[in-house]
Short mmCIF file of C-alpha atoms and ligand atoms in Angstrom, two decimals:
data_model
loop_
_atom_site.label_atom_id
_atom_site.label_comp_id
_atom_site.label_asym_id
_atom_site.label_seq_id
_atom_site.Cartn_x
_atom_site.Cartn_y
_atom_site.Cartn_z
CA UNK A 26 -66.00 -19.56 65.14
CA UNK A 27 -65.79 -22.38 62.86
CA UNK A 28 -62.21 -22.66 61.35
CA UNK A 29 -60.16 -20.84 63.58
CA UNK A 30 -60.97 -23.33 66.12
CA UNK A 31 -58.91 -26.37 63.88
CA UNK A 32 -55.62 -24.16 63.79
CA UNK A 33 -52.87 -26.29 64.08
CA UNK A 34 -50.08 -28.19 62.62
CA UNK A 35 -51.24 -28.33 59.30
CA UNK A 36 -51.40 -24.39 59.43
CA UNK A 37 -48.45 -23.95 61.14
CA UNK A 38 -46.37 -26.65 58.31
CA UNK A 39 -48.01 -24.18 55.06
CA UNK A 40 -46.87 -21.34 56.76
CA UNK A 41 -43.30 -22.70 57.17
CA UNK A 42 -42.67 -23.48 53.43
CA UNK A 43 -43.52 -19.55 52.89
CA UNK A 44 -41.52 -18.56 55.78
CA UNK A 45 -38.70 -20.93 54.95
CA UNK A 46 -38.32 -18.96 51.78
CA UNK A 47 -39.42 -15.29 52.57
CA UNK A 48 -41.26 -14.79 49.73
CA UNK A 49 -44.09 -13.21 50.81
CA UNK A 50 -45.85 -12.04 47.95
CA UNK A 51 -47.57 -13.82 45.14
CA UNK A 52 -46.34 -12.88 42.01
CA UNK A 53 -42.62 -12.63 41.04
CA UNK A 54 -39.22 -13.92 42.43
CA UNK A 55 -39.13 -16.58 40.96
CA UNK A 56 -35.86 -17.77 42.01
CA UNK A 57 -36.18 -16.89 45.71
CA UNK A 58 -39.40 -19.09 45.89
CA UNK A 59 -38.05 -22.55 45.45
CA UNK A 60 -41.39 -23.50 43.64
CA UNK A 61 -43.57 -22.72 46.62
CA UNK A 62 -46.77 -20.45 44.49
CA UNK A 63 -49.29 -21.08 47.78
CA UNK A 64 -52.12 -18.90 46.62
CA UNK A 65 -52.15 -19.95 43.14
CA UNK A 66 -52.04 -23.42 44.90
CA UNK A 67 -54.89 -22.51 47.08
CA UNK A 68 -57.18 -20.61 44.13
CA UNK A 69 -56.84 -24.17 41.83
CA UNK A 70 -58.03 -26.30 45.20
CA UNK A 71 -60.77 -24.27 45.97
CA UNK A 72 -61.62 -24.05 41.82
CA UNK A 73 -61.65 -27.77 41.82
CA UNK A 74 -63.71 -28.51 45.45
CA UNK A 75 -66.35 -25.66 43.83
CA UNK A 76 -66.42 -27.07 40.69
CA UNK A 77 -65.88 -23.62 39.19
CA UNK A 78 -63.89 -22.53 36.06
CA UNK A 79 -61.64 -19.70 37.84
CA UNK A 80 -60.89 -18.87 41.43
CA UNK A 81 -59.18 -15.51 42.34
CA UNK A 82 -57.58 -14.84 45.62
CA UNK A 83 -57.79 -11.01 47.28
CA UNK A 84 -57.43 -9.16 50.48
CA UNK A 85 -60.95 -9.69 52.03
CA UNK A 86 -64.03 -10.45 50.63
CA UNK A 87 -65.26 -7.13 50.81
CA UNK A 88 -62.36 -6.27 48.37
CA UNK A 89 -64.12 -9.16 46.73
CA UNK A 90 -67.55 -8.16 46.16
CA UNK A 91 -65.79 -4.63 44.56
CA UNK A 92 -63.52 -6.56 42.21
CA UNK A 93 -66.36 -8.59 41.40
CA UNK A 94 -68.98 -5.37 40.90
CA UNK A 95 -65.92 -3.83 38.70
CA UNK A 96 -65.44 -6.85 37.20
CA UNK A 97 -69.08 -7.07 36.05
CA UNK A 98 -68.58 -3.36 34.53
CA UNK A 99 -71.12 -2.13 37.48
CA UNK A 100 -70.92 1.45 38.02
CA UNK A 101 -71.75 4.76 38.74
CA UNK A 102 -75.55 5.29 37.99
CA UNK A 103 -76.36 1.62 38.29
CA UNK A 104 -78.57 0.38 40.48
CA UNK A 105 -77.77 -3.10 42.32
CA UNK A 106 -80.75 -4.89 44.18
CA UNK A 107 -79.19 -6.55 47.69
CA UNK A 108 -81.21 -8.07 50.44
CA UNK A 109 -82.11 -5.97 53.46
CA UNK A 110 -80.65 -8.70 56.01
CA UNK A 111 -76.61 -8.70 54.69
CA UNK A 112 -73.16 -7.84 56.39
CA UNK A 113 -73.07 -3.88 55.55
CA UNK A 114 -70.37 -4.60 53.42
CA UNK A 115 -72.77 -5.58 50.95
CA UNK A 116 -73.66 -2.31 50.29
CA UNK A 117 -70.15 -0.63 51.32
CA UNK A 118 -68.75 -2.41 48.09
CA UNK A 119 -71.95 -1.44 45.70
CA UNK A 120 -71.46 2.09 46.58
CA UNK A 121 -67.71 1.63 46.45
CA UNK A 122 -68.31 1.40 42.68
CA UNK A 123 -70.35 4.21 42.39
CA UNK A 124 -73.49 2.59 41.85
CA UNK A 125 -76.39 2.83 44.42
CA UNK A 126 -78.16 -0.22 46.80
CA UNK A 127 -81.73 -0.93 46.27
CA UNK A 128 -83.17 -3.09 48.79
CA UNK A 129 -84.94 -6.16 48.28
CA UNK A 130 -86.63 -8.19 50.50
CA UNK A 131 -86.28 -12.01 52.28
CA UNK A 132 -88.19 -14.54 52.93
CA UNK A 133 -88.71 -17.57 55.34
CA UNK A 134 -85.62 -18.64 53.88
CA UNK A 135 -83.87 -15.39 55.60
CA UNK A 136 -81.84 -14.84 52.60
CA UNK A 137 -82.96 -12.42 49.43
CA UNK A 138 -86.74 -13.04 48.52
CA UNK A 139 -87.06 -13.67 44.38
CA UNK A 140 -90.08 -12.19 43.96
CA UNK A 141 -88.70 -9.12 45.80
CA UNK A 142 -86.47 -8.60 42.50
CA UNK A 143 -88.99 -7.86 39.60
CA UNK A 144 -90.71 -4.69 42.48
CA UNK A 145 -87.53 -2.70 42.82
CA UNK A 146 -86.65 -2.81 38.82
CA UNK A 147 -85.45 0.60 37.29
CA UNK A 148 -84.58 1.64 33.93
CA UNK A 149 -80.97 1.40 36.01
CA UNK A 150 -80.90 -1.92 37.73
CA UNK A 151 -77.90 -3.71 36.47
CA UNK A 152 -77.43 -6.55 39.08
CA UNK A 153 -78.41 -8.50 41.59
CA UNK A 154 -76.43 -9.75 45.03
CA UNK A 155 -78.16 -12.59 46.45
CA UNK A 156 -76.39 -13.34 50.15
CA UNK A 157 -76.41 -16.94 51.46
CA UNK A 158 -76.66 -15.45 55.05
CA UNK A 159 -75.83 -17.86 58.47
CA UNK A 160 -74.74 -20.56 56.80
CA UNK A 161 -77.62 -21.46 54.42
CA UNK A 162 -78.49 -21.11 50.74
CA UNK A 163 -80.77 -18.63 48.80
CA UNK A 164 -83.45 -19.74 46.62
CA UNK A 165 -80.59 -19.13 43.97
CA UNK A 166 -82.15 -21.60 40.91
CA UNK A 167 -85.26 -18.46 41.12
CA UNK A 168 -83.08 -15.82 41.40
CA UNK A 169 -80.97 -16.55 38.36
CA UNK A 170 -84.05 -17.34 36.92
CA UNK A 171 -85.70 -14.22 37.42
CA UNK A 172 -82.43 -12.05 36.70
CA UNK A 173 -82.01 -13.61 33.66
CA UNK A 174 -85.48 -13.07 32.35
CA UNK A 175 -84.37 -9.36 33.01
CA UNK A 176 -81.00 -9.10 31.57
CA UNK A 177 -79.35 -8.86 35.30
CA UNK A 178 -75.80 -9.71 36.20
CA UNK A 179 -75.75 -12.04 39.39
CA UNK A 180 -73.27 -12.00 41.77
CA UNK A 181 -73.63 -14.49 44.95
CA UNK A 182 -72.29 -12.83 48.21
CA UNK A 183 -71.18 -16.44 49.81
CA UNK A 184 -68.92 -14.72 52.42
CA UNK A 185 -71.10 -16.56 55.49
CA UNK A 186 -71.76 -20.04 53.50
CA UNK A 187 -68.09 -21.39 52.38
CA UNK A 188 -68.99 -25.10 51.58
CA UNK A 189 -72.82 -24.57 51.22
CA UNK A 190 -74.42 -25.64 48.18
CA UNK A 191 -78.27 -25.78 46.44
CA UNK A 192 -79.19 -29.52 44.89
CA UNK A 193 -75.83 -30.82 44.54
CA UNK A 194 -74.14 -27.75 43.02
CA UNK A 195 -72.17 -25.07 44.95
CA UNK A 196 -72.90 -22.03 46.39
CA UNK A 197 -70.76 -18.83 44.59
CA UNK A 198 -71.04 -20.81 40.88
CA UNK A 199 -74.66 -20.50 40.40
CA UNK A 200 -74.42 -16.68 39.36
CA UNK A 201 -72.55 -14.60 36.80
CA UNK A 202 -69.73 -14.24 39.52
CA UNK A 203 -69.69 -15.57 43.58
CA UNK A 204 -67.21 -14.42 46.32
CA UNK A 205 -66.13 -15.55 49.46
CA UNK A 206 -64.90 -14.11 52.95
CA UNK A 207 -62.11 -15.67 54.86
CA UNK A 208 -61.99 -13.33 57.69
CA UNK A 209 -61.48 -14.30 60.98
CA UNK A 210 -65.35 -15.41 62.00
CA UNK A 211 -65.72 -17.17 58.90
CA UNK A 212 -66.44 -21.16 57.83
CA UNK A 213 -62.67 -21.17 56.89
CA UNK A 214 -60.37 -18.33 57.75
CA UNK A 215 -57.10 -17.10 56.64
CA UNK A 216 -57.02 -14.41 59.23
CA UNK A 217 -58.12 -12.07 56.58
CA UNK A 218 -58.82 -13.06 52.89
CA UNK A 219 -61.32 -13.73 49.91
CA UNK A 220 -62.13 -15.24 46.57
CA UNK A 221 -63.87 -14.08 43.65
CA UNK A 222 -65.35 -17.13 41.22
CA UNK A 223 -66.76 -17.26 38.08
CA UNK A 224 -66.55 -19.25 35.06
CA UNK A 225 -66.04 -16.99 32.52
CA UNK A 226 -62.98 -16.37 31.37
CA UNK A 227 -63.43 -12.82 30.42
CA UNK A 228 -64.94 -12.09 34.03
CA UNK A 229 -61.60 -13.80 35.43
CA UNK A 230 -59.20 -11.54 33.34
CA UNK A 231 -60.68 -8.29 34.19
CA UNK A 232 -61.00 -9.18 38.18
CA UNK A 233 -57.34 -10.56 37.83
CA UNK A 234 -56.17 -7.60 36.28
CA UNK A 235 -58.28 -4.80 38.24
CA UNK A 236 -57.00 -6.62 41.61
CA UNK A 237 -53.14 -5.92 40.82
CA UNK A 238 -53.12 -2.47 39.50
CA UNK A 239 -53.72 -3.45 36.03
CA UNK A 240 -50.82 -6.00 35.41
CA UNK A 241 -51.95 -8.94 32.69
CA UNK A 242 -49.73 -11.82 34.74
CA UNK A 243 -48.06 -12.68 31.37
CA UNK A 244 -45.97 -15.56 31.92
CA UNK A 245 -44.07 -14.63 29.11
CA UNK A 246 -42.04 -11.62 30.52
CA UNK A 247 -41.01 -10.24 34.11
CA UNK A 248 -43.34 -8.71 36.19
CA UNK A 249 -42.36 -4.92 35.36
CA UNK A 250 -42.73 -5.50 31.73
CA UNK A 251 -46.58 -7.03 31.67
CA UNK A 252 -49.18 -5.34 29.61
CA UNK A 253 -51.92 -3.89 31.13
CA UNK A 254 -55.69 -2.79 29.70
CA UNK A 255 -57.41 -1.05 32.84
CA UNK A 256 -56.19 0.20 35.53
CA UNK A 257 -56.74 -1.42 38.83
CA UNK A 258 -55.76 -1.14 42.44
CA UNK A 259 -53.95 -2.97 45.15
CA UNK A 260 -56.88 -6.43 46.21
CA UNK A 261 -54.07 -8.81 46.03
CA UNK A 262 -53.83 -12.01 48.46
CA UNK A 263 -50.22 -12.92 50.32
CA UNK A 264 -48.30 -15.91 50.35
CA UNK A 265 -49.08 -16.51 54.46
CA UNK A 266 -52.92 -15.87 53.68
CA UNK A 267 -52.63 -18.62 50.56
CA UNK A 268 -50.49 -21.17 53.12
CA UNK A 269 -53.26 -20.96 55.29
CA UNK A 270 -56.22 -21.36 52.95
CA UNK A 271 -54.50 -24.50 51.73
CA UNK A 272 -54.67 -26.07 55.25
CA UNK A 273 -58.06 -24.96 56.08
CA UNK A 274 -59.68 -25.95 52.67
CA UNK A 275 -58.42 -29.32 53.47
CA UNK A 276 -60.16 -29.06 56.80
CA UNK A 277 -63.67 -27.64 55.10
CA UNK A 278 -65.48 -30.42 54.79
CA UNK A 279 -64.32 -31.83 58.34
CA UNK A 280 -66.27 -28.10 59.65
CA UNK A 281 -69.38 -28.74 57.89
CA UNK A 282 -69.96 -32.20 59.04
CA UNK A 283 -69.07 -31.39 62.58
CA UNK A 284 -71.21 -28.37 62.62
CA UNK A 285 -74.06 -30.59 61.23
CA UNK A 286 -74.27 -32.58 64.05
CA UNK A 287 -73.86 -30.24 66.59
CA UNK A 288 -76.76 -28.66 64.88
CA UNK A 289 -78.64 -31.37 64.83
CA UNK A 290 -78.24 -31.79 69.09
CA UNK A 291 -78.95 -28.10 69.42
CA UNK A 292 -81.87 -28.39 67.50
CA UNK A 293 -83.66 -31.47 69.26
CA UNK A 294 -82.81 -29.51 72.21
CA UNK A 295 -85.14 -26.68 71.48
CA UNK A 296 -87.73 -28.42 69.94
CA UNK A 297 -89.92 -28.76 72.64
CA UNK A 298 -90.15 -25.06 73.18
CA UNK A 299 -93.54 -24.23 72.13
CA UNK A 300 -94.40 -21.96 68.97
CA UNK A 301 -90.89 -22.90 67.74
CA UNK A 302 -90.40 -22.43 63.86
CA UNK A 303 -86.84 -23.45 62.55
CA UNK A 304 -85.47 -21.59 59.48
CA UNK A 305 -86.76 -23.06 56.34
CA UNK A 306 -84.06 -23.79 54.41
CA UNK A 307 -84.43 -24.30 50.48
CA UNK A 308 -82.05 -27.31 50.61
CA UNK A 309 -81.17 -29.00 53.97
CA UNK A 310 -78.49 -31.02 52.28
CA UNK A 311 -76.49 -28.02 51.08
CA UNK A 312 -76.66 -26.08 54.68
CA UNK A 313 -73.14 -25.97 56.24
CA UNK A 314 -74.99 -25.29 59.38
CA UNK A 315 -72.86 -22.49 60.58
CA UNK A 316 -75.93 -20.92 62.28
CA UNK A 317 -78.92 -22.29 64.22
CA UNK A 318 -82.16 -19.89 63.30
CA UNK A 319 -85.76 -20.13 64.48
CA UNK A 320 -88.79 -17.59 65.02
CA UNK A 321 -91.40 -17.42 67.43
CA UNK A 322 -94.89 -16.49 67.47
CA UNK A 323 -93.99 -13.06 68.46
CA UNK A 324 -91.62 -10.35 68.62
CA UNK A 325 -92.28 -9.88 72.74
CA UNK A 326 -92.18 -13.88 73.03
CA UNK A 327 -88.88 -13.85 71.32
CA UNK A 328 -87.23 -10.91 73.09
CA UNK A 329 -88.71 -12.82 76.27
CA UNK A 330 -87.29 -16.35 75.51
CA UNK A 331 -83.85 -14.67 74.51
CA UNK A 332 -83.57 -12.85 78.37
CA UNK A 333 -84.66 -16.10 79.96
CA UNK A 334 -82.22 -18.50 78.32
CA UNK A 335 -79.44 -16.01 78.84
CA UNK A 336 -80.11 -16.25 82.31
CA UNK A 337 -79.80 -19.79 81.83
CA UNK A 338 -76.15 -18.91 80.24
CA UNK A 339 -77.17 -19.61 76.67
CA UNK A 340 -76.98 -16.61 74.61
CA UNK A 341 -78.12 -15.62 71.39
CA UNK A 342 -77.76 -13.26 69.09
CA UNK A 343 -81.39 -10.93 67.76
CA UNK A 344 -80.30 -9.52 64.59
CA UNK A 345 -83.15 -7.57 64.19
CA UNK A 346 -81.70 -4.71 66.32
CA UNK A 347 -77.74 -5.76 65.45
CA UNK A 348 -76.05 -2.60 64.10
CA UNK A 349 -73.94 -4.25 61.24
CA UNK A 350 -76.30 -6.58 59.91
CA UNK A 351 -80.05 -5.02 59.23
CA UNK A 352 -80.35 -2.09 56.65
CA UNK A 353 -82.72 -0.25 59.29
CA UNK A 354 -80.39 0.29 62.26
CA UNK A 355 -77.78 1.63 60.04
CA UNK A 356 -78.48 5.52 60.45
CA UNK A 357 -75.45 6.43 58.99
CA UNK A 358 -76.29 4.54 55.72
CA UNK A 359 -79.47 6.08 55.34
CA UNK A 360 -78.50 9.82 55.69
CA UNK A 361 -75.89 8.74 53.39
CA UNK A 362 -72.62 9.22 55.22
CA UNK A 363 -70.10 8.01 52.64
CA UNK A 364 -66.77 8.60 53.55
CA UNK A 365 -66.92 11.29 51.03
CA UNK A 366 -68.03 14.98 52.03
CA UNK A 367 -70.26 14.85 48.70
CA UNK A 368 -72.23 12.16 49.53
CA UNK A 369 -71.01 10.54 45.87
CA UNK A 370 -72.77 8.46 44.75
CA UNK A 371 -76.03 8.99 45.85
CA UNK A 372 -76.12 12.49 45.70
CA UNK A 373 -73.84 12.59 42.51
CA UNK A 374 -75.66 13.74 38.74
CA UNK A 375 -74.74 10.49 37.32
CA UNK A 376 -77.41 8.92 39.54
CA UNK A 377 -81.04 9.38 38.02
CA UNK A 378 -82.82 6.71 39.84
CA UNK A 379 -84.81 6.87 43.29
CA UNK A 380 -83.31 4.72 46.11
CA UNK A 381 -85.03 4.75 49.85
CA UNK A 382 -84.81 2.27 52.88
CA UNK A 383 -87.85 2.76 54.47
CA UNK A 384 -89.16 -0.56 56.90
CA UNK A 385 -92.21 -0.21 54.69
CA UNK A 386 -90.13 -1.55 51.51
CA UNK A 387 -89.10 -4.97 53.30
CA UNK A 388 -92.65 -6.11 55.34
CA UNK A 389 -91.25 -9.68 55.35
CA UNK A 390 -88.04 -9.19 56.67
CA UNK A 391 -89.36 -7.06 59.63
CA UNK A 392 -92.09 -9.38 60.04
CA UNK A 393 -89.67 -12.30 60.24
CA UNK A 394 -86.22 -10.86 61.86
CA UNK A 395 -87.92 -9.14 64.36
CA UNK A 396 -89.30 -12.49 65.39
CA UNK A 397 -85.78 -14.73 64.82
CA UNK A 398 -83.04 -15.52 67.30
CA UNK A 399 -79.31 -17.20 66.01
CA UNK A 400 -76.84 -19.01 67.39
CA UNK A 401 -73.37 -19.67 65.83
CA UNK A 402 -73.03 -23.33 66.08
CA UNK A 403 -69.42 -24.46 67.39
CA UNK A 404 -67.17 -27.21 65.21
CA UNK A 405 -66.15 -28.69 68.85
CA UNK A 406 -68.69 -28.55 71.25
CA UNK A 407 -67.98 -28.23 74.91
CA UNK A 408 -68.91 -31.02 77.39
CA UNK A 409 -72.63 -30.45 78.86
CA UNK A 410 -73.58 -27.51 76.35
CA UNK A 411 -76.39 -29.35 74.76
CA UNK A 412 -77.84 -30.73 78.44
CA UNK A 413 -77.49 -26.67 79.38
CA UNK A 414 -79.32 -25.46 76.26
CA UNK A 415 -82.29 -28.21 76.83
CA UNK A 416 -82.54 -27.64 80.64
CA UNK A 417 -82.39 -23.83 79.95
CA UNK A 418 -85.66 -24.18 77.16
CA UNK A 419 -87.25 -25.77 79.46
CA UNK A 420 -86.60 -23.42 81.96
CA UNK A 421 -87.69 -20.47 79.24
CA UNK A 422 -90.76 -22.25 77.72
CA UNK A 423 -92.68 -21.13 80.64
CA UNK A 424 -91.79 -17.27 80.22
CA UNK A 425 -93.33 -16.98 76.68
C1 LIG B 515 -67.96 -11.10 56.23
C2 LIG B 515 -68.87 -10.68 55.13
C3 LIG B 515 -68.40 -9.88 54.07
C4 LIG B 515 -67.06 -9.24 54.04
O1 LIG B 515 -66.00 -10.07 54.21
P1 LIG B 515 -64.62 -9.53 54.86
O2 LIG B 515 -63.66 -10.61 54.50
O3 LIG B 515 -64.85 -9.40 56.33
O4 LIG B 515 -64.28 -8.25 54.20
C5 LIG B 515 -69.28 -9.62 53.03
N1 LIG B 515 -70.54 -10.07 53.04
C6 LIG B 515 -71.03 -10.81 54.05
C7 LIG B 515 -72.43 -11.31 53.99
C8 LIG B 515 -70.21 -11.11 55.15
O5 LIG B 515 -70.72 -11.81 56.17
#
């Protein structure tokens, strides 16, 4: 649960200064707000600790992935390539745009597999979303690589991997644009919230714009009297949702390293189990080690080790038949149930390509999920946990 376990006084004294005001929102009232601008505040911390030219606060980060897409120009009869193994609202925000999902696939690193990119090309593919998934980064320096070679826009779904980085630089600046999720089972949380990064200017303007129906945020004039180019919709973040991101991104780093080395128990405690193949991840130094993940030899051995260490009270969670998280067990996706009776987009005449979502189109993933177990790794961990997650492998070993 990461940073909603560290709520406390340092929350509680961000919140005041908004409350102390009552300006709630953002932008405006100048007068009423005594100074106190807490998600601008917030958006030029998290800039500076990402090393990224622009930081944009917004609702959630699935509002962030659309302002991002829009942002990006993505549309309808585009084609965006995402990684089978995502949150859903991956794909809710592609098709939110009007453009269609085409899966990739993963690999050992459980995150989006490069060389899945350059099979599902169309005359219509217009980006990419690699998603640092559990914690742990993508083989991102390939990906760029290979999306650049084909004229792709990337945009890095970081909503699970706040802090996370790939040799030395951070996760959500390596592509065209990056977002983040601060909802309530995220690294950091503001109860509900996100970011949208880039460092392009131009990208920044048209995400900052699109998020606030339009408005341009010149200084210059009152709020009812900006200019506007596009229009836009409501994305934006409040004033209690910046107060809190303040005191949590101070507490970010404090989350990783504690997660790190209960990680690093958890792990030595399962390492005698035999078969046991722990998540390869691209670059150990850059994992914020939100999740523990690890395969075994086979799908029956795995399902068998997961019933035996919950009867030894250690649970953990088999994504490969989760309902929110793995393209395949989302019936509704696949008969394409949009919220709208039409089925837009996929069934709409601006889309020309060819979309499916059979298992047959992501062999790795099914070969590897089907084979993984996770465990969300705790910032504090309770007394005796580690001693009950060793005795109950041991216990475990012997039914696999
Ligand atoms: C949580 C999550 C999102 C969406 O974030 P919300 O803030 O919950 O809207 C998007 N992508 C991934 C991979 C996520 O885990």
């Amino acid at each position: 649960m990461a940073g909603s376990e560290l709520i406390g006084k340092e929350e509680i004294k961000e919140l005041m200064d908004v409350l102390e005001t009552g300006v709630l929102m953002r932008y405006g009232h100048d007068k009423e707000r005594k100074g106190v601008f807490k998600v601008r505040q917030f958006e030029q911390g998290f800039a500076r600790y990402l090393g990224a030219g622009y930081a944009l606060g917004v609702s959630s980060g699935t509002a962030a992935l659309k302002v991002a897409l829009t942002a990006l120009d993505v549309g309808p009869g585009d084609e965006v390539i995402v990684p089978p193994f995502t949150f859903v609202a991956t794909y809710e925000a592609v098709l939110e745009t009007g453009a269609v999902p085409v899966v990739g696939d993963i690999d050992e690193s459980l995150n989006l597999d490069p060389d899945s990119i350059e099979k599902r090309l169309s005359p219509y593919t217009k980006a990419v979303i690699p998603v640092h998934m559990c914690g742990a980064p993508s083989r991102i320096d390939r990906i760029v690589e290979i999306a650049g070679k084909h004229r792709l826009k990337v945009l890095e779904d970081n909503a699970q991997s706040a802090g996370g980085s790939f040799r030395g630089k951070k996760l959500g600046t390596w592509g065209d644009m990056g977002i983040l999720s601060f909802d309530y089972y995220k690294t950091m949380t503001t109860g509900e919230g996100g970011m949208v990064i880039t460092n392009s200017k131009e990208l920044y303007d048209r995400s900052d714009w699109y998020h606030d129906h339009g408005h341009d945020h010149n200084p210059k004039v009152t709020r009812a009297m900006e200019g506007r180019f596009i229009l836009g919709f409501n994305y934006r973040m409040n004033e209690l949702q910046g107060a809190l991101g303040l005191a949590q991104l101070r507490k970010l780093d404090t989350i990783i390293g504690e997660q790190r080395k209960n990680k690093a128990a958890v792990k030595s405690a399962l390492s005698g189990v035999p078969g046991i193949r722990f998540r390869a991840i691209p670059d150990p130094d850059g994992d914020t080690a939100t999740f523990i993940a690890f395969s075994l030899p086979s799908a029956e051995a795995t399902k068998a080790f997961q019933k035996a260490m919950s009867a030894g009270g250690v649970d953990f969670v088999y994504f490969y038949e989760n309902f929110w998280h793995y393209l395949p067990n989302w019936e509704h996706f696949i008969a394409k149930c949009t919220a709208c009776s039409a089925r837009y987009p996929f069934a709409d005449p601006s889309y020309k390509g060819k979309a499916s979502y059979g298992r047959e189109l992501y062999p790795k993933a099914e070969a590897i999920l089907s084979r993984t177990l996770f465990m969300a790794v705790p910032v504090k961990m309770p007394a005796g946990r580690v001693e009950q997650i060793a005795a109950a492998a041991e216990k475990a070993a012997k039914a696999i």
